[in-house]
PDB file of C-alpha atoms in Angstrom:
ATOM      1  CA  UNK A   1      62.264  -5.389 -37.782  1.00  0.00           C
ATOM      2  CA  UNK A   2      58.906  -5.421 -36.478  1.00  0.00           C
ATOM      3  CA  UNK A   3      57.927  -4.209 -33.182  1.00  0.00           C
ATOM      4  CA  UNK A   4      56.703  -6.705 -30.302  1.00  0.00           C
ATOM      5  CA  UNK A   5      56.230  -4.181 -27.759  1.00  0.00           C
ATOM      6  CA  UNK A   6      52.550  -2.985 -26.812  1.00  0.00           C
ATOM      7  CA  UNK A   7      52.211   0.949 -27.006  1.00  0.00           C
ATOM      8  CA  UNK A   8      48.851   2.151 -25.576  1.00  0.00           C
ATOM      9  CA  UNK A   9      46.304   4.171 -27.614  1.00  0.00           C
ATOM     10  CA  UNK A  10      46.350   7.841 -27.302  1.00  0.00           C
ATOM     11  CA  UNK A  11      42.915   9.204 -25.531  1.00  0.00           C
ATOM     12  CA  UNK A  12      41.540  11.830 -27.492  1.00  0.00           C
ATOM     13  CA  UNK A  13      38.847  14.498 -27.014  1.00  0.00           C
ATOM     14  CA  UNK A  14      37.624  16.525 -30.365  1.00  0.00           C
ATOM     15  CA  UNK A  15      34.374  18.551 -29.340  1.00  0.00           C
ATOM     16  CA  UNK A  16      35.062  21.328 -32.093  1.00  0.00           C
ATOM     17  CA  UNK A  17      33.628  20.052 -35.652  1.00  0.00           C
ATOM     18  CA  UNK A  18      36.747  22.402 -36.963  1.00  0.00           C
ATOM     19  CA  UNK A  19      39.217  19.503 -35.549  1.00  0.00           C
ATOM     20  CA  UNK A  20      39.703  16.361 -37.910  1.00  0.00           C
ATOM     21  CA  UNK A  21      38.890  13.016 -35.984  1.00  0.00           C
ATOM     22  CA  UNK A  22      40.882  10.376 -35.909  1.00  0.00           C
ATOM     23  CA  UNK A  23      39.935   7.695 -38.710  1.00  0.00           C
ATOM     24  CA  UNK A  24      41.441   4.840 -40.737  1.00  0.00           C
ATOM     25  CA  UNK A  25      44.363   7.225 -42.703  1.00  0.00           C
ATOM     26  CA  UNK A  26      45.191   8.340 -39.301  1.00  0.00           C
ATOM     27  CA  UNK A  27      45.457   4.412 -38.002  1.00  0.00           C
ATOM     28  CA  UNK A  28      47.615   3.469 -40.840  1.00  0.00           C
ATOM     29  CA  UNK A  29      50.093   5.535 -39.490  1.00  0.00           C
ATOM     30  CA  UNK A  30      49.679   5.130 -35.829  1.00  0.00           C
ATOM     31  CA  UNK A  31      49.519   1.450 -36.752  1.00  0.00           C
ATOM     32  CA  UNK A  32      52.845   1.454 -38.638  1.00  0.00           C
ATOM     33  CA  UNK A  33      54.379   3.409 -36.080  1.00  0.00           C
ATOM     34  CA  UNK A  34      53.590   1.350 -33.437  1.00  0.00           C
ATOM     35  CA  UNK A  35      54.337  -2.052 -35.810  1.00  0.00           C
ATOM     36  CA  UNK A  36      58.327  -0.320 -36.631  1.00  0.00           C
ATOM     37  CA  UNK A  37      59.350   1.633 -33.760  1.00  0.00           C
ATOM     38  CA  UNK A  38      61.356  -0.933 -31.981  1.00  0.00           C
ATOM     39  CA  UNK A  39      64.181  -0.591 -29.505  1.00  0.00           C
ATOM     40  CA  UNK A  40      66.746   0.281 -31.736  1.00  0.00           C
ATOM     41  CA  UNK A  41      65.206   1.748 -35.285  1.00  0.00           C
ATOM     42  CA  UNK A  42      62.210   2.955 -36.574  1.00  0.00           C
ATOM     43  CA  UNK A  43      61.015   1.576 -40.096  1.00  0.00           C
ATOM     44  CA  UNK A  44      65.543   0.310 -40.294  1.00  0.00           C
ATOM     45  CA  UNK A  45      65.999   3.745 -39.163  1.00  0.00           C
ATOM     46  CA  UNK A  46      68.528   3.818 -36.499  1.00  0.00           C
ATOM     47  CA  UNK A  47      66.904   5.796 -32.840  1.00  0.00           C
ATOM     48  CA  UNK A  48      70.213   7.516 -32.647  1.00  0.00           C
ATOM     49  CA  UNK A  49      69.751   9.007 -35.762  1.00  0.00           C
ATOM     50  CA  UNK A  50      66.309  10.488 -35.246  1.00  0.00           C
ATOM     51  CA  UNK A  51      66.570  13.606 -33.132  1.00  0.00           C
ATOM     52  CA  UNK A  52      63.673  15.663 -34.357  1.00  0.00           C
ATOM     53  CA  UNK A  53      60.291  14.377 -35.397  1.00  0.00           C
ATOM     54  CA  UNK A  54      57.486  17.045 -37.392  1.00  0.00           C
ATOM     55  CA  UNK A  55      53.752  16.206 -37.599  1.00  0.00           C
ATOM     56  CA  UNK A  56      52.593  18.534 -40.012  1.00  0.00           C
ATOM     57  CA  UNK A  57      48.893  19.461 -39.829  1.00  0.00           C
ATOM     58  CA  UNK A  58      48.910  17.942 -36.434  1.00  0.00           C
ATOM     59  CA  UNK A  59      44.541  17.750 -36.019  1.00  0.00           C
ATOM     60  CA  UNK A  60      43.715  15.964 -32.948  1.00  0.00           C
ATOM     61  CA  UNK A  61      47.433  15.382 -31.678  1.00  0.00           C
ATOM     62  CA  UNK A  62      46.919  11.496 -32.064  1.00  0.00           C
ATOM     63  CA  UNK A  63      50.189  11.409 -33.666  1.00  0.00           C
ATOM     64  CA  UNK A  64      52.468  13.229 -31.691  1.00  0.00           C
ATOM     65  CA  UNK A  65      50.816  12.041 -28.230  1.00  0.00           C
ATOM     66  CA  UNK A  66      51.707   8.135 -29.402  1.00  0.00           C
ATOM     67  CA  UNK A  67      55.326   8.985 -29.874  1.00  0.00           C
ATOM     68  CA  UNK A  68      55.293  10.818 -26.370  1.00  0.00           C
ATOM     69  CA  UNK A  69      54.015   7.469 -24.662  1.00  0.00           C
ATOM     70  CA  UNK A  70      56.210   5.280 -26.947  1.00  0.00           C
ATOM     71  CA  UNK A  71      59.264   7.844 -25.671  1.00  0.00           C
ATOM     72  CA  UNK A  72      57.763   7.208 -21.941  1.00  0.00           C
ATOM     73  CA  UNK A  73      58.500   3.456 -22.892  1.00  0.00           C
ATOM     74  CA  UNK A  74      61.245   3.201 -24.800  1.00  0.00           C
ATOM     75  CA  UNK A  75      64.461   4.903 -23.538  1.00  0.00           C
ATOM     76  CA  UNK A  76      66.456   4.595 -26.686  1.00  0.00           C
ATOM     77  CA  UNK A  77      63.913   6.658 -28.690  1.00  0.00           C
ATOM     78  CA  UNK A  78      64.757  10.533 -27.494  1.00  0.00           C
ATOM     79  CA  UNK A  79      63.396  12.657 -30.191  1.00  0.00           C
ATOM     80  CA  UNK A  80      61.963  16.223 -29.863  1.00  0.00           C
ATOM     81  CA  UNK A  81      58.103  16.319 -30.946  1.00  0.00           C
ATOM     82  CA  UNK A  82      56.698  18.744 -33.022  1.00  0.00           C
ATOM     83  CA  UNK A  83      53.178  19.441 -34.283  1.00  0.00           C
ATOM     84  CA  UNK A  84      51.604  22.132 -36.382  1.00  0.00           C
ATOM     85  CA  UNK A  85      48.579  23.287 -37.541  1.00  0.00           C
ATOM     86  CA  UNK A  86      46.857  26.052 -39.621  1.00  0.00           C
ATOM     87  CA  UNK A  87      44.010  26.348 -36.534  1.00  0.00           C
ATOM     88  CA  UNK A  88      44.490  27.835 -33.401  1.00  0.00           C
ATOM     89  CA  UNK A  89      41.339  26.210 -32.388  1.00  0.00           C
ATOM     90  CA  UNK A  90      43.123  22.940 -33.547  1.00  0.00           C
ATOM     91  CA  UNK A  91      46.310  23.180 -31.631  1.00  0.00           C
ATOM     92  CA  UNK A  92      44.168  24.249 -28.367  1.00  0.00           C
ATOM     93  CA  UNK A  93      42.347  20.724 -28.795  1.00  0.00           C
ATOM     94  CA  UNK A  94      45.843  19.322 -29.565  1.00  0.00           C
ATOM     95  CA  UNK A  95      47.512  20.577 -26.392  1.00  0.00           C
ATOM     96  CA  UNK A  96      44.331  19.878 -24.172  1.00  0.00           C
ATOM     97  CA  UNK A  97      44.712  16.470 -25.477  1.00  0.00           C
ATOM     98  CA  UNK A  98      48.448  16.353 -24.712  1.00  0.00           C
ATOM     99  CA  UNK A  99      47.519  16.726 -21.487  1.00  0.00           C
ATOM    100  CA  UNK A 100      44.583  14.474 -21.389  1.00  0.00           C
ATOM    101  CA  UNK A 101      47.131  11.677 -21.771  1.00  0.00           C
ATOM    102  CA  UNK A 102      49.496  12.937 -18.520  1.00  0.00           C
ATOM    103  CA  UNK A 103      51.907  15.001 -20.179  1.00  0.00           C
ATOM    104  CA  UNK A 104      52.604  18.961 -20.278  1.00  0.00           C
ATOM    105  CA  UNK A 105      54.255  20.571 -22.957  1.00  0.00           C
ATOM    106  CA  UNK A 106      56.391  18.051 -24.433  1.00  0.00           C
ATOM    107  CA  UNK A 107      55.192  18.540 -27.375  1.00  0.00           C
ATOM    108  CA  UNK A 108      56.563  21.682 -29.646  1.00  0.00           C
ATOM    109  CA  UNK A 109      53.326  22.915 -30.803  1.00  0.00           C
ATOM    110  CA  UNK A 110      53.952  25.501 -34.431  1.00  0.00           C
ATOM    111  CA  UNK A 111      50.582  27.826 -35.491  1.00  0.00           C
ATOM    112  CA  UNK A 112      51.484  28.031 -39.354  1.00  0.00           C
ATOM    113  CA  UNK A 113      49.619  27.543 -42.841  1.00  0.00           C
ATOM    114  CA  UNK A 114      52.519  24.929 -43.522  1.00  0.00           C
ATOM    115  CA  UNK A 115      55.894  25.936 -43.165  1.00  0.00           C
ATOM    116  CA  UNK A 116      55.247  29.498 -43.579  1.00  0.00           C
ATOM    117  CA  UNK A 117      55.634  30.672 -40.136  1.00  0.00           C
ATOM    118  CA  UNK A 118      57.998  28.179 -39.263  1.00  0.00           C
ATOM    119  CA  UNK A 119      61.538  29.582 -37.855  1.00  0.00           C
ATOM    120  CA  UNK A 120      64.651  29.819 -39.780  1.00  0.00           C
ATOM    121  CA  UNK A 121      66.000  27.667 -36.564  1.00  0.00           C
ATOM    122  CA  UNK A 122      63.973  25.078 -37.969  1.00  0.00           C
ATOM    123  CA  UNK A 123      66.072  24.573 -41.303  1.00  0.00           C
ATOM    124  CA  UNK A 124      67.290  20.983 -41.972  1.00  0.00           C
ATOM    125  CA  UNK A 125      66.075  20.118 -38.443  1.00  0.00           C
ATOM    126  CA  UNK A 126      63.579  17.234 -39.065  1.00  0.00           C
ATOM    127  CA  UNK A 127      64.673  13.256 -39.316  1.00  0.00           C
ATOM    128  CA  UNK A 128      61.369  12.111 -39.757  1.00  0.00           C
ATOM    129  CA  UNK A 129      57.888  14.046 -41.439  1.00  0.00           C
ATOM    130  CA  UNK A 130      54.616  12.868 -41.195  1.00  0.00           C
ATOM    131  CA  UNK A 131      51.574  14.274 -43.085  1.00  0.00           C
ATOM    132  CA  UNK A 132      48.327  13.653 -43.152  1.00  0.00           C
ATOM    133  CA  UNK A 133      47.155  16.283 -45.403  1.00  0.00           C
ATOM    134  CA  UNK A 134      43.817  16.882 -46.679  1.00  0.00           C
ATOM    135  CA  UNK A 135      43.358  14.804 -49.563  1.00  0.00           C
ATOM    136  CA  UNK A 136      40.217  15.435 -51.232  1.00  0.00           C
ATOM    137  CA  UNK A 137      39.693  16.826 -54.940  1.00  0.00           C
ATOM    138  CA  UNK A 138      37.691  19.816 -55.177  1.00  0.00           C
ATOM    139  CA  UNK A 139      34.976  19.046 -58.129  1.00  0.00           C
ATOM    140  CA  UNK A 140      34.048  22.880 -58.151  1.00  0.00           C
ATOM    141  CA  UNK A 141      35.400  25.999 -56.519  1.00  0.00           C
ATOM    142  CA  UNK A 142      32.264  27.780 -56.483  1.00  0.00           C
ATOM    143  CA  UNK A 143      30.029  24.785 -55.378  1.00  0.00           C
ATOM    144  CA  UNK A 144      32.604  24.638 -51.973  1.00  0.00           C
ATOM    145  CA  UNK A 145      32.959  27.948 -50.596  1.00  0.00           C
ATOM    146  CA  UNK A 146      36.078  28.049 -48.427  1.00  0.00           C
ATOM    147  CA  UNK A 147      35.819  27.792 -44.660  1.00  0.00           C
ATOM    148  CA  UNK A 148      37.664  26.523 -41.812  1.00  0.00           C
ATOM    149  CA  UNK A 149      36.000  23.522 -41.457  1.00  0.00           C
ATOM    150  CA  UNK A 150      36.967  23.156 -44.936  1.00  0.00           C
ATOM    151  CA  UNK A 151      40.385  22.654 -44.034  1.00  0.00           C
ATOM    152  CA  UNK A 152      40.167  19.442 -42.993  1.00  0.00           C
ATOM    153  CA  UNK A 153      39.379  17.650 -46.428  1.00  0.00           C
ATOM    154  CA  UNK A 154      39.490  20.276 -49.160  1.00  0.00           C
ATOM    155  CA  UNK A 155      42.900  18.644 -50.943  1.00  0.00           C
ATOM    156  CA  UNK A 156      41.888  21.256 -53.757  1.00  0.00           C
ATOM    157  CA  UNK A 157      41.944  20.658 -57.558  1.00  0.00           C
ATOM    158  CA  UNK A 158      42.942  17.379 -57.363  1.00  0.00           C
ATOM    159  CA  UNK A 159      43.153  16.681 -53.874  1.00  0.00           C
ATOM    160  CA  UNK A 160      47.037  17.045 -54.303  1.00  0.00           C
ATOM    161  CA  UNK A 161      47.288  20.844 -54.337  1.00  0.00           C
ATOM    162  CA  UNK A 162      47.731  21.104 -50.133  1.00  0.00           C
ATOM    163  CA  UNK A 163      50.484  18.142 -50.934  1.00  0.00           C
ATOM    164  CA  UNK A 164      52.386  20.295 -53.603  1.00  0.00           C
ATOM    165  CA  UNK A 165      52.489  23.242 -51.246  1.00  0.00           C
ATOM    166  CA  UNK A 166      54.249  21.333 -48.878  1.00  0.00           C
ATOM    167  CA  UNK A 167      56.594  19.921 -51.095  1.00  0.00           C
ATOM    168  CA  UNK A 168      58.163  22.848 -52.322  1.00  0.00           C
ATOM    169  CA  UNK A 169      59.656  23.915 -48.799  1.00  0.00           C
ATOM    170  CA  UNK A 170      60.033  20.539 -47.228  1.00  0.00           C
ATOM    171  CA  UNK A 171      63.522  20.288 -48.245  1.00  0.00           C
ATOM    172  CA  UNK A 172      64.360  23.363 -46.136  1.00  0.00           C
ATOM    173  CA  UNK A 173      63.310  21.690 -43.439  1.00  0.00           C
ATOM    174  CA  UNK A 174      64.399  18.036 -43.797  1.00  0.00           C
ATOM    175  CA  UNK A 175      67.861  16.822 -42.144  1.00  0.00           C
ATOM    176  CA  UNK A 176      69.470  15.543 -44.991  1.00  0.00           C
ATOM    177  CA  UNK A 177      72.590  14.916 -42.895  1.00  0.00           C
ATOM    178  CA  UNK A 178      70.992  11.171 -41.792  1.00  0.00           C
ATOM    179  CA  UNK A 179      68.430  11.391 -45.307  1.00  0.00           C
ATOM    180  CA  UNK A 180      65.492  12.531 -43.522  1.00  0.00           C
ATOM    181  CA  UNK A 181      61.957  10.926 -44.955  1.00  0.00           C
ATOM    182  CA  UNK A 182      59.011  11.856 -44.832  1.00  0.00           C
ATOM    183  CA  UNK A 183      55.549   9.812 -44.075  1.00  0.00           C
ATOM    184  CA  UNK A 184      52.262  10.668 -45.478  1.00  0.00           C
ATOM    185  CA  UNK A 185      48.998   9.898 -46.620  1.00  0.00           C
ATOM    186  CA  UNK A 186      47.489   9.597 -50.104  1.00  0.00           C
ATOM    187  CA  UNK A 187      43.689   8.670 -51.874  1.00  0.00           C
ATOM    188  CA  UNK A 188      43.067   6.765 -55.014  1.00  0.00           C
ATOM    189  CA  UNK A 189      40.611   9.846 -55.519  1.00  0.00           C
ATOM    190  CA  UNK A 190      43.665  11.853 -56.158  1.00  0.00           C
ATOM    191  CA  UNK A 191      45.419  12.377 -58.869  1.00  0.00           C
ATOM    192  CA  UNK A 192      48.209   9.853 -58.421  1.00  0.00           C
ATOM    193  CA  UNK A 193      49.915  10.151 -61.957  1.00  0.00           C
ATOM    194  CA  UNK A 194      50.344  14.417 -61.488  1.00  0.00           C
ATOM    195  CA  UNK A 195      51.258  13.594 -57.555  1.00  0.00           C
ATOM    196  CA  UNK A 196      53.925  10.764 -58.656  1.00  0.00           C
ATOM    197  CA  UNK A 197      55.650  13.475 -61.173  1.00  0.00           C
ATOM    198  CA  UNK A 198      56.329  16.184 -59.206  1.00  0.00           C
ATOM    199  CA  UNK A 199      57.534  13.709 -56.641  1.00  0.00           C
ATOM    200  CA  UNK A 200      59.936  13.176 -59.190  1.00  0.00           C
ATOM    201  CA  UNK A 201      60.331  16.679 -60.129  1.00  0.00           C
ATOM    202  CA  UNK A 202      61.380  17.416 -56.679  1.00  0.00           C
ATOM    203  CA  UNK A 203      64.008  15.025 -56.306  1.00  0.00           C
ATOM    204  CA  UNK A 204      62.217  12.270 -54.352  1.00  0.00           C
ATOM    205  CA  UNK A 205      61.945   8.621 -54.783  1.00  0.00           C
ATOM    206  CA  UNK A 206      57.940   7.164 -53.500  1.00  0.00           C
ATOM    207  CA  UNK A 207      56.883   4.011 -52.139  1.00  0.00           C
ATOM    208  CA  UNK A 208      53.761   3.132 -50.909  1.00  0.00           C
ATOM    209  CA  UNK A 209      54.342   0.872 -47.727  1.00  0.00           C
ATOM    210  CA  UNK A 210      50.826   0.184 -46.576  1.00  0.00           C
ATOM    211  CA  UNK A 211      47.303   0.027 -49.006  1.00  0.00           C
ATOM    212  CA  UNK A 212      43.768  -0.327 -47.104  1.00  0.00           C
ATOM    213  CA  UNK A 213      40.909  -0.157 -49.026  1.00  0.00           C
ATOM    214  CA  UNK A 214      37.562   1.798 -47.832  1.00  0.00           C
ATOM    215  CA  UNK A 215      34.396   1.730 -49.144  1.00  0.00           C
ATOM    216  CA  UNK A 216      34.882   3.665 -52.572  1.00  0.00           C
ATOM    217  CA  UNK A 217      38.807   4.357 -51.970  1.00  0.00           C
ATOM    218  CA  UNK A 218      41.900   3.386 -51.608  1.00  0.00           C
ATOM    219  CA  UNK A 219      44.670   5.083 -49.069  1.00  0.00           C
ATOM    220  CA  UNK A 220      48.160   4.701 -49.026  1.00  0.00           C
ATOM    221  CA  UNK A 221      50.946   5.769 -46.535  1.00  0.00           C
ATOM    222  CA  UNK A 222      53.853   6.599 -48.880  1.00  0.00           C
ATOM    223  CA  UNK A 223      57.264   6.796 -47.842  1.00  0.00           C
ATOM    224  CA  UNK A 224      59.438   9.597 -49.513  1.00  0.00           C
ATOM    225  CA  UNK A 225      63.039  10.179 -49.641  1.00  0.00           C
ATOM    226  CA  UNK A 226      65.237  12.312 -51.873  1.00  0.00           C
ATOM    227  CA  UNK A 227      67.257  10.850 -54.547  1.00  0.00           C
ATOM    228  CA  UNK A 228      70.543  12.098 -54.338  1.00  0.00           C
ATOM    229  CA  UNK A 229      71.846  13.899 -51.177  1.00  0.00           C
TER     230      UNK A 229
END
């Protein structure tokens, strides 16, 4: 069902080049969000169903601050935000931008390199993912040197091994009680066919739900859910 409501934009303030701004992956799902969270479901999702909502690799916080001010609106939709990130100096911006929009820590901010310092109290908690990972292929390691700034694009050899790191732990984390998904963003400059097999591998079914194209590129937001549960 699609949305009539209008949810405001998030206001957000990157002045670290370290922090990922927000561009057109970032507004296909802010868009989508905005387009299927309704009163009742999100994306035929039922509200009452989704309790606990990750962004991983949080950036800016644009993600997590629009489901704050769609909570603010909509009284059916009561789920606990988190956001992570590998940067502290990326969270700071995050929070600072959290409260740039009127709130104060409503958001459950994580510091961890993807689910590796998450807590064991964590386990099978998340309804809904989102990930916008870097995406990027890596031509040549020694061409690239590694830095924090880095972080942002570098999707490795590839642009799918950040992707593949997060897929083998996801499960841990996913609430498979009410077959928690997960959203996230992928580049025709990927590889697609080794991306769409260990999908498979793993035990989850892909669909891309929204396609833009940009300049030399296409992006997709893919929807994943396991299989069998």
């Amino acid at each position: 069902m699609k949305n009539n409501q209008y949810y405001r934009d998030p206001k957000i303030n990157c002045e670290s080049d370290l922090i990922y701004i927000p561009s057109d992956d970032t507004y296909l799902i802010t868009d989508f969000i905005k387009e299927k969270l309704n009163t009742n479901s999100f994306d035929d999702i039922k509200l009452e169903n989704i309790k606990n909502v990750l962004d991983m690799g949080t950036g800016s916080g644009i993600i997590p601050i629009l489901l704050l001010i769609i909570k603010k609106e909509n009284r059916n939709f009561k789920a606990n935000i988190y956001a992570s990130d590998i940067s502290e100096v990326v969270l700071k911006c995050a929070k600072n931008n959290e409260l740039l929009n009127g709130f104060n820590s409503q958001i459950n901010f994580i510091h961890s390199d993807l689910f590796d310092s998450f807590p064991n109290s964590l386990f099978s908690k998340f309804d809904i993912i989102f990930f916008n990972p870097p995406y990027l292929p890596l031509l040549d390691d020694s061409e690239f040197p590694k830095n924090e700034k880095d972080l942002c694009w570098d999707g490795g050899k590839g642009g799918i091994e950040i992707f593949i790191r997060f897929l083998n732990n996801v499960k841990e984390f996913l609430n498979l009680t009410h077959k928690g998904c997960i959203y996230y963003i992928s580049s025709s400059r990927a590889d697609q066919n080794t991306l769409e097999r260990i999908n498979k591998e793993k035990g989850f079914i892909n669909k891309i739900i929204e396609k833009k194209h940009f300049f030399f590129e296409d992006i997709f937001l893919n929807k994943l859910v396991l299989s069998k549960i």
